[in-house]
PDB file of C-alpha atoms in Angstrom:
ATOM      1  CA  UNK A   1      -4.325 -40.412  78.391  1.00  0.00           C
ATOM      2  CA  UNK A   2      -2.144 -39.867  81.401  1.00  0.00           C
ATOM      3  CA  UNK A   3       1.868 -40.007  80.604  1.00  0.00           C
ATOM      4  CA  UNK A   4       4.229 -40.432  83.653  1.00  0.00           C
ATOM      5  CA  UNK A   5       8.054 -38.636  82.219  1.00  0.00           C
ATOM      6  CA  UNK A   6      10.403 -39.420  84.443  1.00  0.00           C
ATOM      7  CA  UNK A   7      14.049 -38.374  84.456  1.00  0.00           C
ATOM      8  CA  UNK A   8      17.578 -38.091  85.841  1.00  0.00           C
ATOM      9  CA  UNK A   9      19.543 -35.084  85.164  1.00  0.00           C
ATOM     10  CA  UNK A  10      22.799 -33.898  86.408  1.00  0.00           C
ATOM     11  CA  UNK A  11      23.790 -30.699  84.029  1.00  0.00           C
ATOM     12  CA  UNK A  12      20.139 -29.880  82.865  1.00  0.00           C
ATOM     13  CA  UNK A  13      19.902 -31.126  79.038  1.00  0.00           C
ATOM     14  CA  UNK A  14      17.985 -34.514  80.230  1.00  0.00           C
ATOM     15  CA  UNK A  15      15.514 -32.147  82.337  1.00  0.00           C
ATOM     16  CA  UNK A  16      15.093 -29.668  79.549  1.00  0.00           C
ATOM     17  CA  UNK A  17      14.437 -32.958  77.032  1.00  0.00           C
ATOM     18  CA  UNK A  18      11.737 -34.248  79.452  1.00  0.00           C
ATOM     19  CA  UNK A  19      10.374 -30.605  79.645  1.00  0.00           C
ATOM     20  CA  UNK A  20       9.776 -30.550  75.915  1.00  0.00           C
ATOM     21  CA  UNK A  21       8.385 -33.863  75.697  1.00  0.00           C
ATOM     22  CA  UNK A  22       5.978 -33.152  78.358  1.00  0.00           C
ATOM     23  CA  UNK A  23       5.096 -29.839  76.302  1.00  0.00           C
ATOM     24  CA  UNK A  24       4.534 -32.154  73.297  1.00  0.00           C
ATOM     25  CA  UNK A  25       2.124 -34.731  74.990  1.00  0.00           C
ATOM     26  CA  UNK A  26       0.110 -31.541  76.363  1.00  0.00           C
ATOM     27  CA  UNK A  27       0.223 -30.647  72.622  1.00  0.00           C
ATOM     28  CA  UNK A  28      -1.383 -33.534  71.703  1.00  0.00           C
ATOM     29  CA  UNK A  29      -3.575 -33.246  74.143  1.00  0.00           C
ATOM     30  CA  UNK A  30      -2.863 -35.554  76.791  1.00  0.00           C
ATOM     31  CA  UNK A  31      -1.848 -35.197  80.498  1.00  0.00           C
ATOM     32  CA  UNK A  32       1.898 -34.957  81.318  1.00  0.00           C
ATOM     33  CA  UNK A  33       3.300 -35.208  84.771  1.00  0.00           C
ATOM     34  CA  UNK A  34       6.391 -34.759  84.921  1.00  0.00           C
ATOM     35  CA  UNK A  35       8.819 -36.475  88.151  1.00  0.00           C
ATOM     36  CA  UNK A  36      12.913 -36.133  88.928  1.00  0.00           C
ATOM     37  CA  UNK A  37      13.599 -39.561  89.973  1.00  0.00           C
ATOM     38  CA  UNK A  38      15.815 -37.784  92.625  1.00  0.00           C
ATOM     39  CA  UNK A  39      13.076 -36.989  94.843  1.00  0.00           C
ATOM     40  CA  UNK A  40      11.409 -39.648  96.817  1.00  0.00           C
ATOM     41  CA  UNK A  41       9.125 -41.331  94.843  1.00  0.00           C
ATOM     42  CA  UNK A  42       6.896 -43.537  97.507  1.00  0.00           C
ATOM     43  CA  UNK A  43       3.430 -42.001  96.946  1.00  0.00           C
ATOM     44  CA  UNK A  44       4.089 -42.176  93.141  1.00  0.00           C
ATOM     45  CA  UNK A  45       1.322 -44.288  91.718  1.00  0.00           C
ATOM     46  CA  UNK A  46       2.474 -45.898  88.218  1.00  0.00           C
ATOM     47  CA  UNK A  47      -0.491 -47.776  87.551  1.00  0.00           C
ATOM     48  CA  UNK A  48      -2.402 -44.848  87.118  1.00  0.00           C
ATOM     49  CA  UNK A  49      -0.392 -43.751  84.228  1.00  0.00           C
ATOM     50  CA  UNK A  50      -1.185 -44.872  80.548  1.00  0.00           C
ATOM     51  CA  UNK A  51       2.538 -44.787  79.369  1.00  0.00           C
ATOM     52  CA  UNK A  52       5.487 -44.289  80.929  1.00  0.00           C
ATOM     53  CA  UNK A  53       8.739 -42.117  79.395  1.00  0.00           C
ATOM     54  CA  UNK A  54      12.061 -42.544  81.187  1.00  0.00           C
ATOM     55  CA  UNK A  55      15.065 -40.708  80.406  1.00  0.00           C
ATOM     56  CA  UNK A  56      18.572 -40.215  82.245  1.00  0.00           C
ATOM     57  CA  UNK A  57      21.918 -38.722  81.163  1.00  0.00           C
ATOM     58  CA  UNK A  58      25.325 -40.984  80.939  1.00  0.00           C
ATOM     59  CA  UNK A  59      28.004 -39.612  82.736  1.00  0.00           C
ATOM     60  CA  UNK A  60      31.190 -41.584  83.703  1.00  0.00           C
ATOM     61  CA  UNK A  61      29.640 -44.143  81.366  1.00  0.00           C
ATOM     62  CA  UNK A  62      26.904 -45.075  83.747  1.00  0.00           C
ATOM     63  CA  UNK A  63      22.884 -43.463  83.552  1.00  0.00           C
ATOM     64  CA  UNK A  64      22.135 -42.025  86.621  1.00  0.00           C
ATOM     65  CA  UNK A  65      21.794 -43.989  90.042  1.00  0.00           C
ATOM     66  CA  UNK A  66      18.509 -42.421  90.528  1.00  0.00           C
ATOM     67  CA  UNK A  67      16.887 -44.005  87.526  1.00  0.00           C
ATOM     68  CA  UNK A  68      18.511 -47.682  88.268  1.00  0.00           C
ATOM     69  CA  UNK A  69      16.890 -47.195  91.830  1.00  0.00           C
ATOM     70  CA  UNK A  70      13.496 -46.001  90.251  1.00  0.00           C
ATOM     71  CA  UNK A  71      13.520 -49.049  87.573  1.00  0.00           C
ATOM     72  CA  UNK A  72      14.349 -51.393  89.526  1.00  0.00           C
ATOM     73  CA  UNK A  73      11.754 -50.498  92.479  1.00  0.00           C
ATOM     74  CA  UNK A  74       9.464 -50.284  89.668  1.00  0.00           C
ATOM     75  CA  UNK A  75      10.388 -52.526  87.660  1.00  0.00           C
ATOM     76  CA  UNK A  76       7.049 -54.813  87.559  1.00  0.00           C
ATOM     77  CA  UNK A  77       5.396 -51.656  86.878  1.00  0.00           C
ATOM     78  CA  UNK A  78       7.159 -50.505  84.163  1.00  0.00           C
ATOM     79  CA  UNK A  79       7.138 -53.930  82.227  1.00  0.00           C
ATOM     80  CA  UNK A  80       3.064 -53.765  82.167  1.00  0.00           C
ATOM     81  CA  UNK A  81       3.000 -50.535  80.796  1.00  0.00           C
ATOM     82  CA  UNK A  82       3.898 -49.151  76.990  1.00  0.00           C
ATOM     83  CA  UNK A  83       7.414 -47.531  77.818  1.00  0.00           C
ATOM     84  CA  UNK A  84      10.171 -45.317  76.017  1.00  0.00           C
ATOM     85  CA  UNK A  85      13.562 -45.066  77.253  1.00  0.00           C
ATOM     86  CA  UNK A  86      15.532 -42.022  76.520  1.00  0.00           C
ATOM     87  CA  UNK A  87      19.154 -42.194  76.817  1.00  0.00           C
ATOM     88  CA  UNK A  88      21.051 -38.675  76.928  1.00  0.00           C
ATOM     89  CA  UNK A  89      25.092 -38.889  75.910  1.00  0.00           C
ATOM     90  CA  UNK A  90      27.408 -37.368  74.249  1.00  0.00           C
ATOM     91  CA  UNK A  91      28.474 -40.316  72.759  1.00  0.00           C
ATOM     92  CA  UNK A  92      25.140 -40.240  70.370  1.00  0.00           C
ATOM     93  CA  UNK A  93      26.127 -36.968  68.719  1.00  0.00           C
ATOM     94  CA  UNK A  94      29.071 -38.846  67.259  1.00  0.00           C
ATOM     95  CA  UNK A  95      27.821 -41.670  64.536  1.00  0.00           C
ATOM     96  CA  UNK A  96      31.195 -42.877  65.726  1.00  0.00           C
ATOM     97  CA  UNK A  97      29.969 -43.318  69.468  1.00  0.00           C
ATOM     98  CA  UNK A  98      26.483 -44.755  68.612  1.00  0.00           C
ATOM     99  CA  UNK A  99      27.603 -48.150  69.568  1.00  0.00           C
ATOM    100  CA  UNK A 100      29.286 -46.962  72.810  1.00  0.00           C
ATOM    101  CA  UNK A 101      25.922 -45.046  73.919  1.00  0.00           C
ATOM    102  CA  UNK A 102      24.060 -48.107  72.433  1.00  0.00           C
ATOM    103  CA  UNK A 103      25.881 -50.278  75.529  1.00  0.00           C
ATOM    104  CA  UNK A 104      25.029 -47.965  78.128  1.00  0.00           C
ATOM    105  CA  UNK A 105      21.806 -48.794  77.693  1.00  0.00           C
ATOM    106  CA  UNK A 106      22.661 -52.186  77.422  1.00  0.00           C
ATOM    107  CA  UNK A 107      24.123 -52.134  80.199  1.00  0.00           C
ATOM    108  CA  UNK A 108      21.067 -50.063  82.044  1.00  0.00           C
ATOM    109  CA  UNK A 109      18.880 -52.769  80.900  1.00  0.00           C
ATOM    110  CA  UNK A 110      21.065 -55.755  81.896  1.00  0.00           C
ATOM    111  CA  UNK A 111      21.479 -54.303  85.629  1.00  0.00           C
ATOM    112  CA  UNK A 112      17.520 -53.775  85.934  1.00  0.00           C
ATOM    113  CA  UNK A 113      16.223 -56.392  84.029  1.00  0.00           C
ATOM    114  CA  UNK A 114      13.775 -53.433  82.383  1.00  0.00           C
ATOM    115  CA  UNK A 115      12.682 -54.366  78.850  1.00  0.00           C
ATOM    116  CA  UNK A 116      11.330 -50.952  77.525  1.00  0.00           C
ATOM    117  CA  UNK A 117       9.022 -50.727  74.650  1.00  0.00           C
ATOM    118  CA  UNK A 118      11.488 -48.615  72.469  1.00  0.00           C
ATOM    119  CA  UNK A 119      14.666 -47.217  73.592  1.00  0.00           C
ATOM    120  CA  UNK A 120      16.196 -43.859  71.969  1.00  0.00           C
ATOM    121  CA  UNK A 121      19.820 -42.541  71.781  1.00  0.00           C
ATOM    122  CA  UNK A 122      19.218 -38.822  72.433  1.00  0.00           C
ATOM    123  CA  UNK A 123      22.263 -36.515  71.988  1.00  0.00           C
ATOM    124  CA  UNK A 124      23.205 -34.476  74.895  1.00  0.00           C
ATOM    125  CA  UNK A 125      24.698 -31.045  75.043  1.00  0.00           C
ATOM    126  CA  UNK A 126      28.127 -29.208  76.627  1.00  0.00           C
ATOM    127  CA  UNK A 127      27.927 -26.674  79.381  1.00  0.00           C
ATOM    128  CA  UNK A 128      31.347 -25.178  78.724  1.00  0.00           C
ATOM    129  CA  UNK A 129      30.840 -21.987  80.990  1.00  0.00           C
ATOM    130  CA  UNK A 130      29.834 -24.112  83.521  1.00  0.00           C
ATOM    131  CA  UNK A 131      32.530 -26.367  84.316  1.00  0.00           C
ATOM    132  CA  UNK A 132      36.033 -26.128  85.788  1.00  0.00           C
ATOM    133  CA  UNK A 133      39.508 -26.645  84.348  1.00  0.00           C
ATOM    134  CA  UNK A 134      39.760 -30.571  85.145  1.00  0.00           C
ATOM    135  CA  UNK A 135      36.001 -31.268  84.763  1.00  0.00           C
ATOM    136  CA  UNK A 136      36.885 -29.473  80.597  1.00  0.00           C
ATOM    137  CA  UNK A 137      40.246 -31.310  80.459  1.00  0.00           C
ATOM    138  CA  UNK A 138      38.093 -34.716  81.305  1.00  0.00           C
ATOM    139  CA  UNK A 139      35.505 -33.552  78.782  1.00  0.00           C
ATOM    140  CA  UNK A 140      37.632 -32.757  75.773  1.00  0.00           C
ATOM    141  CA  UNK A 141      40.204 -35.649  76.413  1.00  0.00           C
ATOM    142  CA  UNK A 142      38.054 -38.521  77.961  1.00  0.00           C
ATOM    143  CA  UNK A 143      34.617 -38.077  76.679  1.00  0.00           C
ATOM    144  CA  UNK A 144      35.246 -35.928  73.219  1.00  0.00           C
ATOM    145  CA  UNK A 145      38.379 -38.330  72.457  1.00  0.00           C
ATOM    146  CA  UNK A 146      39.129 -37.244  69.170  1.00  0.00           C
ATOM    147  CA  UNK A 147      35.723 -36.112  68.533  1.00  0.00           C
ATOM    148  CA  UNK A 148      35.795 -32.289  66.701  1.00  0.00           C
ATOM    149  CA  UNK A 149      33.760 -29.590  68.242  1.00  0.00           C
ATOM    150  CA  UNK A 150      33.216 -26.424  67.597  1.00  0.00           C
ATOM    151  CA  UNK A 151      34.619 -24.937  70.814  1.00  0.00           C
ATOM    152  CA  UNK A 152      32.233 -22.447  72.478  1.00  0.00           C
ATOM    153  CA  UNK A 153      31.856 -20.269  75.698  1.00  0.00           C
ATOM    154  CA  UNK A 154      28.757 -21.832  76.794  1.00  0.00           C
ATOM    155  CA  UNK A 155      26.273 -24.110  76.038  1.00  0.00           C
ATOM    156  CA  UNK A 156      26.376 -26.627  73.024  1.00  0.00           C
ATOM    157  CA  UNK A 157      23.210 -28.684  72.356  1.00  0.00           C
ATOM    158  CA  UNK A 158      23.364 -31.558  69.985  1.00  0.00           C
ATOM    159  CA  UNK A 159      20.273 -32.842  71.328  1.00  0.00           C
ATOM    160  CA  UNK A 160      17.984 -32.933  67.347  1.00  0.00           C
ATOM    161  CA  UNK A 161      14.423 -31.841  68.859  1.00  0.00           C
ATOM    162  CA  UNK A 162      12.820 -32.228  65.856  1.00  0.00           C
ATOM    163  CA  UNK A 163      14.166 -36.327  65.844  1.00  0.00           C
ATOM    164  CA  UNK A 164      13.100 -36.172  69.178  1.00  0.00           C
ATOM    165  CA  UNK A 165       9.936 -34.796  68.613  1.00  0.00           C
ATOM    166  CA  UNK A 166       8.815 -37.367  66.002  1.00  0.00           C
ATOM    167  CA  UNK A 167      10.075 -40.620  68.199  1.00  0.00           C
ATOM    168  CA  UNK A 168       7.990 -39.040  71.239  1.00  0.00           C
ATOM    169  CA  UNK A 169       4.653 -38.123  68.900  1.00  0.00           C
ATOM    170  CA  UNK A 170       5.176 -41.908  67.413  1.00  0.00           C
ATOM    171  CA  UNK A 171       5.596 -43.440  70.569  1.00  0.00           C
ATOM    172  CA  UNK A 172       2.609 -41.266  72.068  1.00  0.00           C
ATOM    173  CA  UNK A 173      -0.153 -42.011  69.002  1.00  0.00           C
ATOM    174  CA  UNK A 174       1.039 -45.742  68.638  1.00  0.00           C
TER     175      UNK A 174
END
């Protein structure tokens, strides 16, 4: 079976999450290719893909413009084929922000008119040592709220691989 991953990334956590599920549908013995939806994408042949993994971070509480420009040029594509949709946030490592990440991708889905097989919250992670004072302040005050975390010098994944793993081996076998 041949499985198209596609994703958005802006920090690196959504690229590192499509990494390991590629690594996981190689496990399993399948073929992964895997395509940054920020690269042109016009000899990109969907159809000859068996299932079709999308996944893009949330920032400013929008998923990436890359991925709304690859669903929606795809869109009839990606509605014939078995897909999962992996949303990235911070606001899914908080049971308090599940519904908040849970209308991002209603919101994703509303804009494209995409109706994915299954659709997963995916916690994201914090890449202290690489931002600057405003982009922390924003971090800690706009998109932490009142959220506790364990403050650190560099990164902090809350992404749960082995969730992650299990939803992607389901979603793979079924």
């Amino acid at each position: 079976m041949r499985i198209l991953i596609a994703y958005a990334t802006s920090e690196g956590q959504t690229r590192k999450i499509a990494e390991t599920v590629a690594a996981k549908v190689q496990e399993l013995g399948h073929d992964a290719h895997l395509f940054d939806t920020a690269t042109t994408f016009m000899d990109l042949h969907i159809d000859s893909y068996d299932k079709i993994v999308v996944a893009s971070s949330v920032h400013q509480q929008r998923h990436q413009d890359s991925i709304e420009v690859f669903i929606t040029a795809r869109l009839a594509d990606l509605q014939r084929k078995p897909t999962l949709f992996l949303s990235v946030s911070l606001s899914a490592a908080f049971s308090e922000g599940l519904a908040e990440a849970q209308n991002y991708v209603r919101a994703l889905l509303a804009a494209t008119g995409w109706k994915p097989t299954k659709s997963l919250l995916v916690a994201g992670a914090l890449r202290y040592a690489e931002y600057d004072y405003f982009k922390e302040q924003i971090i800690q005050h706009i998109v932490l709220k009142d959220r506790k975390v364990e403050r650190s010098r560099g990164d902090h994944e809350f992404t749960d691989w082995a969730a992650l793993i299990a939803d992607v081996n389901e979603f793979i076998r079924s």
